[in-house]
Amino acid sequence: MRKFCLLLILSLALPVFCLLQAVEPPKKEIRAVWLTTVYGLDWPHKPATTEAGRKAQQQALLDILDRLQEANFNMVFIQARLRGDVMYRSAIEPVSKTFSGKYGELPGYDPLAFVVDECHKRGMECHAWFVTFPLGTEKSVKEQGKLSVVKKKPKLCKRHNGEWYLDPGVPETADYILSLVKEIVNGYDIDGIHFDYIRYPEEAKTFPDKALYNRSGKKKSLADWRRENINRMVYRIYDWVKQTKPWVQVSSSPLGKYNRIERVPNAGWTAYESVFQDPKMWMQQGKQDMIVPMMYYLHKNFFPFVDNWVDNCNGRLVVPGLGAYRMDKSEADWAVNDITDQIDYSRYYGGAGCAFFRCGNVLYNDKGLYKELRDNYYKYPAQLPPLTWLNDSVPAAPEGIKVERLDDELHLTWEKPVSEKQDLTYTVYYSLTDSIDTASAKSILATNIYGNELFLPIDVESERGYTFSVTASTRYRIESEPSPDTYYYLSKFIK
């Protein structure tokens, strides 16, 4: 499979002072977007009802991923379960009408399989974003008809403030959610499963579960009982995933503020107190690999809460979710530096990267956010942080590194180590001198490569020497030692 690196050899030869910035981006960090499919907010904007429509729908997704790759993003949360409907071939819930125009019908292809494959081609992880308890409005449930979980499993469902939800307090709800998780994890080569709305809904005080609580609360407070309902499900799902595909990450996006803290006693809406999420406990129990809190706030409502998450992460990854949508004038009219200040703070104070809500608010932002990320903050590719608590075994280094010129491209190839049977991805490092600084992000030419080759466009008139080295990484992101350096002299005369 051809994989074109976005850093042209010609641009790599520019004087060093042209490439410097105040602080070099880290070599390892998560750069993620939530790619929203509900209502076609990010994709698809139109349902596919014909073969031409299918091709256009797929091309629109490729265009999005190409732009993310151009800006060196390395993770996509694709909304695979929307509101009791899904974007994949399911025996349990209907395919969303967003894709084909009709509930229960695929648009001539499997959208989740397509997204996973295309993300991997571009060196990006793909995590299935899973809206957990909300099932949609009365209108959407009625439109789904007999396909709706409200019709199929009425005992699991509650109506609250005009919308339908799975009730976390009903024991069979966890069985149902796990059955959906099994479909995705067993059926697709996803890198993670990412839970959203894994909480009680807004205005939770009036959620209609008091009768159930009175029968099964066992002298716990209502708040503790509700938190335990979610905790129990989180632990069960995590354990099943790790028994089945231990490299598949389990993460969630709780509210941006875990709880009311001393520095901000009037924190308002919080995960622990307001909607009965306890992600601190999930991390302490080792039942999450990553927390991506929705931190769509500024200043005192952001910075202290990053500290609070990092202080309580138990060595797991904390990835602040940034509100790119808040830059819209119709929202809060934030400036670009409101977002970049948050990236800086997260990098300095222990965050593992950042995620942006939502994808379209990054790609089509009229204040220049995308350009700032592409040209400065995400100027170089970044590896993903290692998942050492899952598996810290170091793979063998790649072998047989070769470079050859094919017309206006260089073709790099390498061999998977004979001793390695597990799936590997690869990072290609380069230098314009005879030594490579593999600790520097500037030395990464491409990373998370699925396959054993890389094609590089070149300036056929240039004359310059290049040194290349390749490393292998496991699905737990544990990197090998570099291969022996391979030197290639590029001449305008093909020899």
Short mmCIF file of C-alpha atoms in Angstrom, two decimals:
data_model
loop_
_atom_site.label_atom_id
_atom_site.label_comp_id
_atom_site.label_asym_id
_atom_site.label_seq_id
_atom_site.Cartn_x
_atom_site.Cartn_y
_atom_site.Cartn_z
CA MET A 1 0.00 0.00 0.00
CA ARG A 2 1.42 3.37 -0.95
CA LYS A 3 1.66 5.91 1.83
CA PHE A 4 2.73 9.40 0.82
CA CYS A 5 4.48 11.41 3.47
CA LEU A 6 3.29 14.98 3.70
CA LEU A 7 6.73 16.42 4.40
CA LEU A 8 8.37 16.71 1.01
CA ILE A 9 12.05 16.00 0.88
CA LEU A 10 12.53 19.44 -0.61
CA SER A 11 10.94 21.15 2.39
CA LEU A 12 13.09 19.10 4.74
CA ALA A 13 16.15 20.68 3.20
CA LEU A 14 15.16 24.21 4.21
CA PRO A 15 17.52 26.03 6.56
CA VAL A 16 17.03 25.02 10.16
CA PHE A 17 16.03 28.53 11.27
CA CYS A 18 12.95 28.31 9.05
CA LEU A 19 11.70 25.27 10.94
CA LEU A 20 12.25 26.45 14.50
CA GLN A 21 9.47 27.54 16.81
CA ALA A 22 9.57 28.76 20.37
CA VAL A 23 8.97 25.33 21.85
CA GLU A 24 9.38 22.15 19.85
CA PRO A 25 6.23 20.02 19.93
CA PRO A 26 6.55 16.84 22.00
CA LYS A 27 7.56 13.64 20.28
CA LYS A 28 4.71 11.72 21.90
CA GLU A 29 1.22 13.12 22.33
CA ILE A 30 -2.39 12.46 21.39
CA ARG A 31 -3.91 14.77 18.77
CA ALA A 32 -7.54 13.76 18.44
CA VAL A 33 -10.85 14.94 17.06
CA TRP A 34 -14.40 13.84 17.73
CA LEU A 35 -15.83 13.18 14.26
CA THR A 36 -19.57 13.61 14.77
CA THR A 37 -22.07 11.62 12.71
CA VAL A 38 -25.31 12.44 14.56
CA TYR A 39 -27.39 14.71 12.29
CA GLY A 40 -24.44 14.50 9.85
CA LEU A 41 -22.76 17.35 11.72
CA ASP A 42 -19.24 16.45 10.56
CA TRP A 43 -20.03 13.59 8.19
CA PRO A 44 -21.93 12.54 6.17
CA HIS A 45 -23.72 15.70 5.12
CA LYS A 46 -25.93 13.76 2.71
CA PRO A 47 -27.36 10.23 2.81
CA ALA A 48 -26.22 7.89 0.03
CA THR A 49 -29.16 6.58 -1.96
CA THR A 50 -27.31 5.81 -5.22
CA GLU A 51 -23.92 4.47 -6.25
CA ALA A 52 -22.82 8.03 -7.08
CA GLY A 53 -24.05 9.12 -3.67
CA ARG A 54 -22.05 6.36 -1.99
CA LYS A 55 -18.86 7.42 -3.76
CA ALA A 56 -19.47 11.07 -2.87
CA GLN A 57 -20.12 10.14 0.76
CA GLN A 58 -16.91 8.14 0.96
CA GLN A 59 -14.90 10.87 -0.78
CA ALA A 60 -16.16 13.43 1.71
CA LEU A 61 -14.75 11.28 4.52
CA LEU A 62 -11.43 10.90 2.70
CA ASP A 63 -11.21 14.67 2.32
CA ILE A 64 -11.69 15.10 6.07
CA LEU A 65 -9.05 12.50 6.92
CA ASP A 66 -6.60 13.97 4.40
CA ARG A 67 -6.84 17.36 6.07
CA LEU A 68 -6.36 15.81 9.51
CA GLN A 69 -3.32 13.95 8.24
CA GLU A 70 -1.94 17.13 6.73
CA ALA A 71 -2.03 18.70 10.20
CA ASN A 72 -0.47 15.61 11.83
CA PHE A 73 -3.50 14.50 13.83
CA ASN A 74 -3.09 10.91 15.01
CA MET A 75 -6.43 9.84 16.50
CA VAL A 76 -10.08 9.95 15.43
CA PHE A 77 -13.07 9.28 17.66
CA ILE A 78 -15.69 8.27 15.10
CA GLN A 79 -19.26 8.37 16.39
CA ALA A 80 -20.20 4.73 15.81
CA ARG A 81 -23.30 4.66 18.04
CA LEU A 82 -25.47 7.75 17.83
CA ARG A 83 -28.82 7.62 19.67
CA GLY A 84 -29.90 4.00 19.73
CA ASP A 85 -28.74 3.69 16.11
CA VAL A 86 -25.33 2.83 14.70
CA MET A 87 -23.03 3.28 11.70
CA TYR A 88 -22.06 -0.35 11.23
CA ARG A 89 -23.58 -3.71 10.34
CA SER A 90 -25.41 -4.63 13.56
CA ALA A 91 -27.74 -7.44 14.50
CA ILE A 92 -28.93 -5.46 17.52
CA GLU A 93 -29.61 -1.83 16.56
CA PRO A 94 -30.58 -0.18 13.26
CA VAL A 95 -28.13 1.60 11.02
CA SER A 96 -28.68 5.35 11.31
CA LYS A 97 -30.68 6.99 8.55
CA THR A 98 -27.89 9.58 8.39
CA PHE A 99 -26.00 7.24 6.05
CA SER A 100 -28.65 5.84 3.72
CA GLY A 101 -31.72 8.00 4.34
CA LYS A 102 -33.57 5.12 6.00
CA TYR A 103 -33.17 3.46 9.37
CA GLY A 104 -31.82 -0.07 9.21
CA GLU A 105 -30.21 0.17 5.76
CA LEU A 106 -26.50 0.39 5.00
CA PRO A 107 -25.49 2.87 2.27
CA GLY A 108 -23.94 0.20 0.04
CA TYR A 109 -20.91 -0.25 2.29
CA ASP A 110 -20.04 -0.55 5.98
CA PRO A 111 -19.18 3.01 7.13
CA LEU A 112 -17.31 1.94 10.29
CA ALA A 113 -15.12 -0.55 8.45
CA PHE A 114 -14.39 2.11 5.84
CA VAL A 115 -13.41 4.75 8.41
CA VAL A 116 -11.18 2.36 10.37
CA ASP A 117 -9.34 1.28 7.22
CA GLU A 118 -8.85 4.81 5.91
CA CYS A 119 -7.64 6.10 9.29
CA HIS A 120 -5.05 3.35 9.43
CA LYS A 121 -3.87 4.13 5.90
CA ARG A 122 -3.10 7.65 7.14
CA GLY A 123 -1.32 6.62 10.33
CA MET A 124 -4.22 7.52 12.63
CA GLU A 125 -5.80 5.39 15.30
CA CYS A 126 -9.57 4.96 15.06
CA HIS A 127 -11.65 4.71 18.23
CA ALA A 128 -15.34 3.83 18.12
CA TRP A 129 -17.17 6.67 19.90
CA PHE A 130 -20.17 5.20 21.66
CA VAL A 131 -23.06 7.33 22.99
CA THR A 132 -24.04 5.15 25.93
CA PHE A 133 -27.43 5.86 27.48
CA PRO A 134 -29.34 8.44 25.35
CA LEU A 135 -31.73 6.93 22.79
CA GLY A 136 -33.11 10.03 21.13
CA THR A 137 -36.22 12.15 21.03
CA GLU A 138 -39.81 10.93 20.85
CA LYS A 139 -39.72 11.76 17.15
CA SER A 140 -36.60 9.73 16.36
CA VAL A 141 -37.76 6.76 18.45
CA LYS A 142 -41.10 6.80 16.66
CA GLU A 143 -39.33 6.99 13.30
CA GLN A 144 -37.21 3.95 14.16
CA GLY A 145 -40.44 2.08 14.91
CA LYS A 146 -40.06 -1.58 15.77
CA LEU A 147 -36.29 -1.31 15.25
CA SER A 148 -35.95 0.98 18.27
CA VAL A 149 -34.59 -0.38 21.53
CA VAL A 150 -37.52 1.39 23.22
CA LYS A 151 -39.81 -1.05 21.39
CA LYS A 152 -37.53 -4.07 21.64
CA LYS A 153 -36.43 -3.63 25.27
CA PRO A 154 -39.01 -1.38 26.96
CA LYS A 155 -38.04 -2.51 30.48
CA LEU A 156 -34.57 -0.97 29.98
CA CYS A 157 -35.83 2.45 28.92
CA LYS A 158 -37.02 5.58 30.68
CA ARG A 159 -38.49 8.79 29.30
CA HIS A 160 -37.00 11.94 30.80
CA ASN A 161 -37.59 15.55 29.74
CA GLY A 162 -38.98 14.52 26.36
CA GLU A 163 -36.19 12.10 25.46
CA TRP A 164 -35.55 8.39 25.93
CA TYR A 165 -32.66 6.83 27.85
CA LEU A 166 -31.41 3.44 28.84
CA ASP A 167 -31.72 3.22 32.62
CA PRO A 168 -28.32 2.52 34.23
CA GLY A 169 -30.06 1.10 37.28
CA VAL A 170 -31.68 -1.80 35.44
CA PRO A 171 -29.19 -4.71 35.61
CA GLU A 172 -30.03 -5.85 32.08
CA THR A 173 -28.91 -2.46 30.72
CA ALA A 174 -25.28 -3.47 31.25
CA ASP A 175 -25.96 -6.74 29.40
CA TYR A 176 -27.38 -4.78 26.48
CA ILE A 177 -24.54 -2.26 26.30
CA LEU A 178 -21.98 -5.06 26.50
CA SER A 179 -23.67 -6.90 23.61
CA LEU A 180 -23.13 -3.80 21.43
CA VAL A 181 -19.52 -3.48 22.58
CA LYS A 182 -18.94 -7.13 21.64
CA GLU A 183 -20.24 -6.49 18.12
CA ILE A 184 -17.81 -3.63 17.58
CA VAL A 185 -14.74 -5.14 19.24
CA ASN A 186 -15.17 -8.57 17.64
CA GLY A 187 -16.19 -7.26 14.23
CA TYR A 188 -13.82 -4.36 13.57
CA ASP A 189 -10.11 -3.57 13.85
CA ILE A 190 -10.72 -0.58 16.09
CA ASP A 191 -7.99 0.77 18.34
CA GLY A 192 -10.34 1.73 21.13
CA ILE A 193 -13.90 2.01 22.37
CA HIS A 194 -14.77 5.47 23.67
CA PHE A 195 -17.82 6.06 25.89
CA ASP A 196 -19.74 9.32 25.82
CA TYR A 197 -22.83 10.16 27.91
CA ILE A 198 -21.83 7.37 30.28
CA ARG A 199 -23.69 9.23 32.99
CA TYR A 200 -27.14 10.21 34.17
CA PRO A 201 -28.80 12.92 32.06
CA GLU A 202 -29.17 16.61 32.64
CA GLU A 203 -31.56 17.45 35.48
CA ALA A 204 -30.80 14.03 36.91
CA LYS A 205 -32.67 14.76 40.13
CA THR A 206 -35.93 14.12 38.29
CA PHE A 207 -34.78 11.01 36.41
CA PRO A 208 -37.60 8.46 36.98
CA ASP A 209 -35.71 5.71 38.81
CA LYS A 210 -36.92 6.21 42.39
CA ALA A 211 -39.06 3.08 42.48
CA LEU A 212 -36.14 0.98 41.24
CA TYR A 213 -33.87 2.62 43.81
CA ASN A 214 -36.31 1.88 46.62
CA ARG A 215 -36.29 -1.81 45.63
CA SER A 216 -32.55 -2.25 45.09
CA GLY A 217 -30.74 0.62 46.80
CA LYS A 218 -29.71 -1.51 49.79
CA LYS A 219 -29.44 1.42 52.20
CA LYS A 220 -27.11 3.37 49.91
CA SER A 221 -27.81 6.99 49.16
CA LEU A 222 -29.43 7.61 45.78
CA ALA A 223 -26.22 9.31 44.58
CA ASP A 224 -23.98 6.41 45.64
CA TRP A 225 -26.38 3.86 44.16
CA ARG A 226 -26.41 5.67 40.82
CA ARG A 227 -22.63 5.95 40.72
CA GLU A 228 -22.30 2.26 41.55
CA ASN A 229 -24.66 1.35 38.70
CA ILE A 230 -22.30 3.00 36.22
CA ASN A 231 -19.11 1.83 37.94
CA ARG A 232 -20.22 -1.79 37.78
CA MET A 233 -20.92 -1.56 34.06
CA VAL A 234 -17.61 0.22 33.34
CA TYR A 235 -15.63 -2.48 35.16
CA ARG A 236 -17.47 -5.29 33.41
CA ILE A 237 -16.95 -3.84 29.95
CA TYR A 238 -13.28 -3.10 30.59
CA ASP A 239 -12.62 -6.63 31.82
CA TRP A 240 -14.35 -8.21 28.84
CA VAL A 241 -12.44 -6.05 26.33
CA LYS A 242 -9.10 -6.89 27.92
CA GLN A 243 -9.88 -10.59 27.92
CA THR A 244 -10.84 -10.45 24.25
CA LYS A 245 -8.48 -7.94 22.60
CA PRO A 246 -6.23 -6.54 25.34
CA TRP A 247 -4.72 -3.89 23.06
CA VAL A 248 -8.11 -2.25 22.43
CA GLN A 249 -8.23 0.84 24.61
CA VAL A 250 -11.22 1.67 26.77
CA SER A 251 -11.80 5.38 27.36
CA SER A 252 -14.55 7.83 28.16
CA SER A 253 -15.40 11.52 27.94
CA PRO A 254 -16.80 12.57 31.32
CA LEU A 255 -17.85 16.09 32.18
CA GLY A 256 -14.91 18.49 32.19
CA LYS A 257 -14.94 19.03 35.96
CA TYR A 258 -14.63 15.89 38.06
CA ASN A 259 -15.80 17.46 41.30
CA ARG A 260 -15.88 20.71 43.23
CA ILE A 261 -12.34 21.52 44.29
CA GLU A 262 -10.92 23.85 46.90
CA ARG A 263 -9.57 26.28 44.31
CA VAL A 264 -12.99 26.49 42.61
CA PRO A 265 -15.65 25.65 45.22
CA ASN A 266 -18.47 26.95 43.03
CA ALA A 267 -17.60 24.76 40.06
CA GLY A 268 -21.18 24.29 38.91
CA TRP A 269 -21.91 21.19 36.82
CA THR A 270 -19.56 18.35 37.77
CA ALA A 271 -19.21 14.69 36.88
CA TYR A 272 -19.28 13.31 40.43
CA GLU A 273 -21.95 15.46 42.03
CA SER A 274 -24.24 16.39 39.13
CA VAL A 275 -24.47 13.32 36.87
CA PHE A 276 -23.03 10.56 39.07
CA GLN A 277 -19.92 9.73 37.08
CA ASP A 278 -16.88 8.60 39.04
CA PRO A 279 -14.02 8.44 36.51
CA LYS A 280 -11.49 9.02 39.30
CA MET A 281 -12.58 5.67 40.74
CA TRP A 282 -12.46 4.05 37.29
CA MET A 283 -8.83 5.10 36.92
CA GLN A 284 -7.91 4.13 40.48
CA GLN A 285 -9.36 0.68 39.86
CA GLY A 286 -7.44 0.39 36.59
CA LYS A 287 -10.61 0.20 34.50
CA GLN A 288 -9.85 2.97 32.01
CA ASP A 289 -6.91 3.48 29.68
CA MET A 290 -7.68 7.09 28.87
CA ILE A 291 -9.94 9.87 30.14
CA VAL A 292 -10.93 12.65 27.71
CA PRO A 293 -12.88 15.13 29.85
CA MET A 294 -15.03 17.65 27.99
CA MET A 295 -13.28 20.79 29.24
CA TYR A 296 -15.12 23.42 27.24
CA TYR A 297 -14.31 26.26 29.65
CA LEU A 298 -11.75 29.03 30.08
CA HIS A 299 -9.22 30.11 32.69
CA LYS A 300 -10.16 29.24 36.29
CA ASN A 301 -12.73 26.75 35.02
CA PHE A 302 -10.09 24.97 32.92
CA PHE A 303 -6.55 25.10 34.32
CA PRO A 304 -7.21 23.92 37.92
CA PHE A 305 -9.35 21.08 36.64
CA VAL A 306 -6.59 19.83 34.34
CA ASP A 307 -4.44 19.58 37.47
CA ASN A 308 -7.22 17.73 39.26
CA TRP A 309 -7.55 15.15 36.48
CA VAL A 310 -3.79 14.61 36.20
CA ASP A 311 -3.42 14.30 39.99
CA ASN A 312 -6.02 11.53 40.06
CA CYS A 313 -5.19 9.59 36.87
CA ASN A 314 -3.29 6.66 38.41
CA GLY A 315 -0.82 6.68 35.53
CA ARG A 316 -3.53 6.55 32.87
CA LEU A 317 -3.75 9.02 30.00
CA VAL A 318 -5.52 12.34 30.58
CA VAL A 319 -6.41 14.08 27.32
CA PRO A 320 -8.28 17.37 27.87
CA GLY A 321 -11.14 17.80 25.42
CA LEU A 322 -11.06 21.33 24.02
CA GLY A 323 -14.13 23.22 22.86
CA ALA A 324 -13.18 24.30 19.35
CA TYR A 325 -16.89 24.94 18.74
CA ARG A 326 -16.71 27.69 21.36
CA MET A 327 -14.78 29.80 18.86
CA ASP A 328 -17.97 30.29 16.84
CA LYS A 329 -19.47 33.73 17.31
CA SER A 330 -22.81 32.09 17.99
CA GLU A 331 -21.26 30.21 20.92
CA ALA A 332 -18.63 32.11 22.96
CA ASP A 333 -16.48 33.82 20.29
CA TRP A 334 -13.22 32.45 21.69
CA ALA A 335 -9.94 33.49 20.09
CA VAL A 336 -7.31 31.10 18.72
CA ASN A 337 -5.05 31.77 21.68
CA ASP A 338 -7.78 30.62 24.06
CA ILE A 339 -7.33 27.16 22.55
CA THR A 340 -3.54 27.26 22.15
CA ASP A 341 -3.09 28.41 25.76
CA GLN A 342 -4.95 25.27 26.79
CA ILE A 343 -2.71 23.10 24.59
CA ASP A 344 0.36 24.71 26.17
CA TYR A 345 -0.95 24.13 29.68
CA SER A 346 -1.87 20.53 29.00
CA ARG A 347 1.56 19.81 27.54
CA TYR A 348 3.38 21.39 30.47
CA TYR A 349 1.28 20.03 33.32
CA GLY A 350 0.98 16.36 32.51
CA GLY A 351 -1.70 16.00 29.85
CA ALA A 352 -1.13 13.29 27.24
CA GLY A 353 -2.40 15.48 24.41
CA CYS A 354 -5.68 17.14 23.46
CA ALA A 355 -8.92 16.27 21.67
CA PHE A 356 -11.11 18.77 19.82
CA PHE A 357 -14.87 18.98 19.68
CA ARG A 358 -15.71 18.83 17.03
CA CYS A 359 -13.84 17.94 13.84
CA GLY A 360 -15.58 20.48 11.60
CA ASN A 361 -14.90 23.27 14.08
CA VAL A 362 -11.18 22.61 13.60
CA LEU A 363 -11.07 22.04 9.84
CA TYR A 364 -13.32 24.93 8.84
CA ASN A 365 -12.59 27.45 11.57
CA ASP A 366 -12.52 30.99 10.16
CA LYS A 367 -10.18 32.29 12.88
CA GLY A 368 -7.21 30.24 11.72
CA LEU A 369 -7.15 27.41 14.29
CA TYR A 370 -6.42 24.71 11.72
CA LYS A 371 -3.54 26.71 10.23
CA GLU A 372 -2.07 27.38 13.68
CA LEU A 373 -2.14 23.69 14.54
CA ARG A 374 -0.77 22.55 11.18
CA ASP A 375 2.00 25.14 10.93
CA ASN A 376 3.06 25.41 14.58
CA TYR A 377 1.61 23.24 17.32
CA TYR A 378 1.39 20.08 15.20
CA LYS A 379 4.18 20.96 12.80
CA TYR A 380 5.83 17.55 13.09
CA PRO A 381 4.28 14.08 13.36
CA ALA A 382 3.85 12.73 16.89
CA GLN A 383 3.91 9.19 18.18
CA LEU A 384 1.14 8.09 20.52
CA PRO A 385 2.02 7.61 24.22
CA PRO A 386 2.84 4.03 25.23
CA LEU A 387 0.27 1.88 27.07
CA THR A 388 2.82 0.40 29.45
CA TRP A 389 0.27 -0.81 32.03
CA LEU A 390 -1.23 -3.13 29.40
CA ASN A 391 1.97 -4.59 27.95
CA ASP A 392 5.52 -3.22 28.05
CA SER A 393 7.24 -5.86 25.93
CA VAL A 394 9.71 -4.25 23.52
CA PRO A 395 9.61 -5.55 19.92
CA ALA A 396 12.64 -6.32 17.79
CA ALA A 397 13.86 -3.63 15.40
CA PRO A 398 12.98 -3.75 11.68
CA GLU A 399 15.50 -5.25 9.30
CA GLY A 400 16.62 -4.86 5.70
CA ILE A 401 16.10 -1.10 5.29
CA LYS A 402 16.36 -0.15 1.62
CA VAL A 403 16.02 3.12 -0.29
CA GLU A 404 15.66 3.37 -4.04
CA ARG A 405 14.65 6.13 -6.41
CA LEU A 406 11.62 5.62 -8.62
CA ASP A 407 11.34 8.61 -10.95
CA ASP A 408 10.29 11.54 -8.73
CA GLU A 409 9.93 9.51 -5.55
CA LEU A 410 12.11 7.71 -3.04
CA HIS A 411 10.84 4.28 -2.09
CA LEU A 412 11.73 3.16 1.43
CA THR A 413 11.15 -0.47 2.38
CA TRP A 414 11.91 -2.57 5.43
CA GLU A 415 11.25 -6.08 6.72
CA LYS A 416 9.29 -7.12 9.75
CA PRO A 417 11.59 -8.81 12.27
CA VAL A 418 11.48 -12.57 11.77
CA SER A 419 11.03 -13.09 15.52
CA GLU A 420 7.86 -10.94 15.69
CA LYS A 421 4.49 -12.59 15.14
CA GLN A 422 2.34 -9.72 16.51
CA ASP A 423 1.00 -6.81 14.47
CA LEU A 424 3.42 -3.90 14.25
CA THR A 425 3.40 -0.34 13.02
CA TYR A 426 6.48 1.63 12.06
CA THR A 427 8.12 5.04 12.46
CA VAL A 428 10.58 6.40 9.91
CA TYR A 429 13.21 8.84 11.18
CA TYR A 430 15.49 10.94 9.00
CA SER A 431 18.38 13.37 9.17
CA LEU A 432 20.19 15.63 6.74
CA THR A 433 23.45 14.72 8.48
CA ASP A 434 25.06 11.38 9.24
CA SER A 435 23.34 10.98 12.62
CA ILE A 436 19.67 10.94 13.68
CA ASP A 437 18.25 12.37 16.89
CA THR A 438 15.43 9.89 17.48
CA ALA A 439 14.40 11.75 20.65
CA SER A 440 13.27 14.77 18.60
CA ALA A 441 9.90 15.19 16.92
CA LYS A 442 11.68 17.01 14.09
CA SER A 443 13.37 13.75 13.11
CA ILE A 444 10.09 11.90 12.50
CA LEU A 445 9.25 11.63 8.82
CA ALA A 446 6.15 9.48 9.33
CA THR A 447 4.78 7.36 12.18
CA ASN A 448 2.15 4.73 12.89
CA ILE A 449 2.70 3.28 9.39
CA TYR A 450 0.66 0.16 8.72
CA GLY A 451 2.81 -1.71 6.23
CA ASN A 452 6.47 -1.90 5.29
CA GLU A 453 6.99 0.83 2.72
CA LEU A 454 6.90 4.59 2.34
CA PHE A 455 6.93 6.69 -0.84
CA LEU A 456 8.44 10.18 -0.62
CA PRO A 457 8.01 12.86 -3.28
CA ILE A 458 11.35 14.49 -4.09
CA ASP A 459 12.76 17.47 -5.93
CA VAL A 460 14.49 15.82 -8.88
CA GLU A 461 16.86 18.78 -9.25
CA SER A 462 18.25 18.60 -5.70
CA GLU A 463 21.48 17.01 -4.54
CA ARG A 464 21.62 16.01 -0.89
CA GLY A 465 22.38 13.14 1.42
CA TYR A 466 19.77 11.62 3.74
CA THR A 467 20.05 9.22 6.63
CA PHE A 468 17.06 7.03 7.48
CA SER A 469 16.21 4.72 10.35
CA VAL A 470 13.05 2.75 11.16
CA THR A 471 11.52 1.53 14.42
CA ALA A 472 8.69 -0.92 15.09
CA SER A 473 5.91 -0.43 17.64
CA THR A 474 3.41 -2.89 19.09
CA ARG A 475 -0.30 -2.20 19.32
CA TYR A 476 0.48 -1.09 22.88
CA ARG A 477 2.68 1.63 21.32
CA ILE A 478 5.90 0.20 22.73
CA GLU A 479 8.74 1.17 20.40
CA SER A 480 11.75 -0.90 19.40
CA GLU A 481 15.32 0.23 19.18
CA PRO A 482 16.07 1.98 15.85
CA SER A 483 17.29 -0.05 12.92
CA PRO A 484 20.85 0.58 11.73
CA ASP A 485 21.05 3.85 9.81
CA THR A 486 20.69 3.74 6.04
CA TYR A 487 22.32 6.50 4.03
CA TYR A 488 21.09 7.64 0.61
CA TYR A 489 22.54 10.36 -1.58
CA LEU A 490 19.96 12.06 -3.76
CA SER A 491 21.37 13.27 -7.06
CA LYS A 492 19.67 14.91 -10.00
CA PHE A 493 21.42 12.29 -12.10
CA ILE A 494 19.90 8.83 -11.71
CA LYS A 495 22.73 6.38 -11.18
#
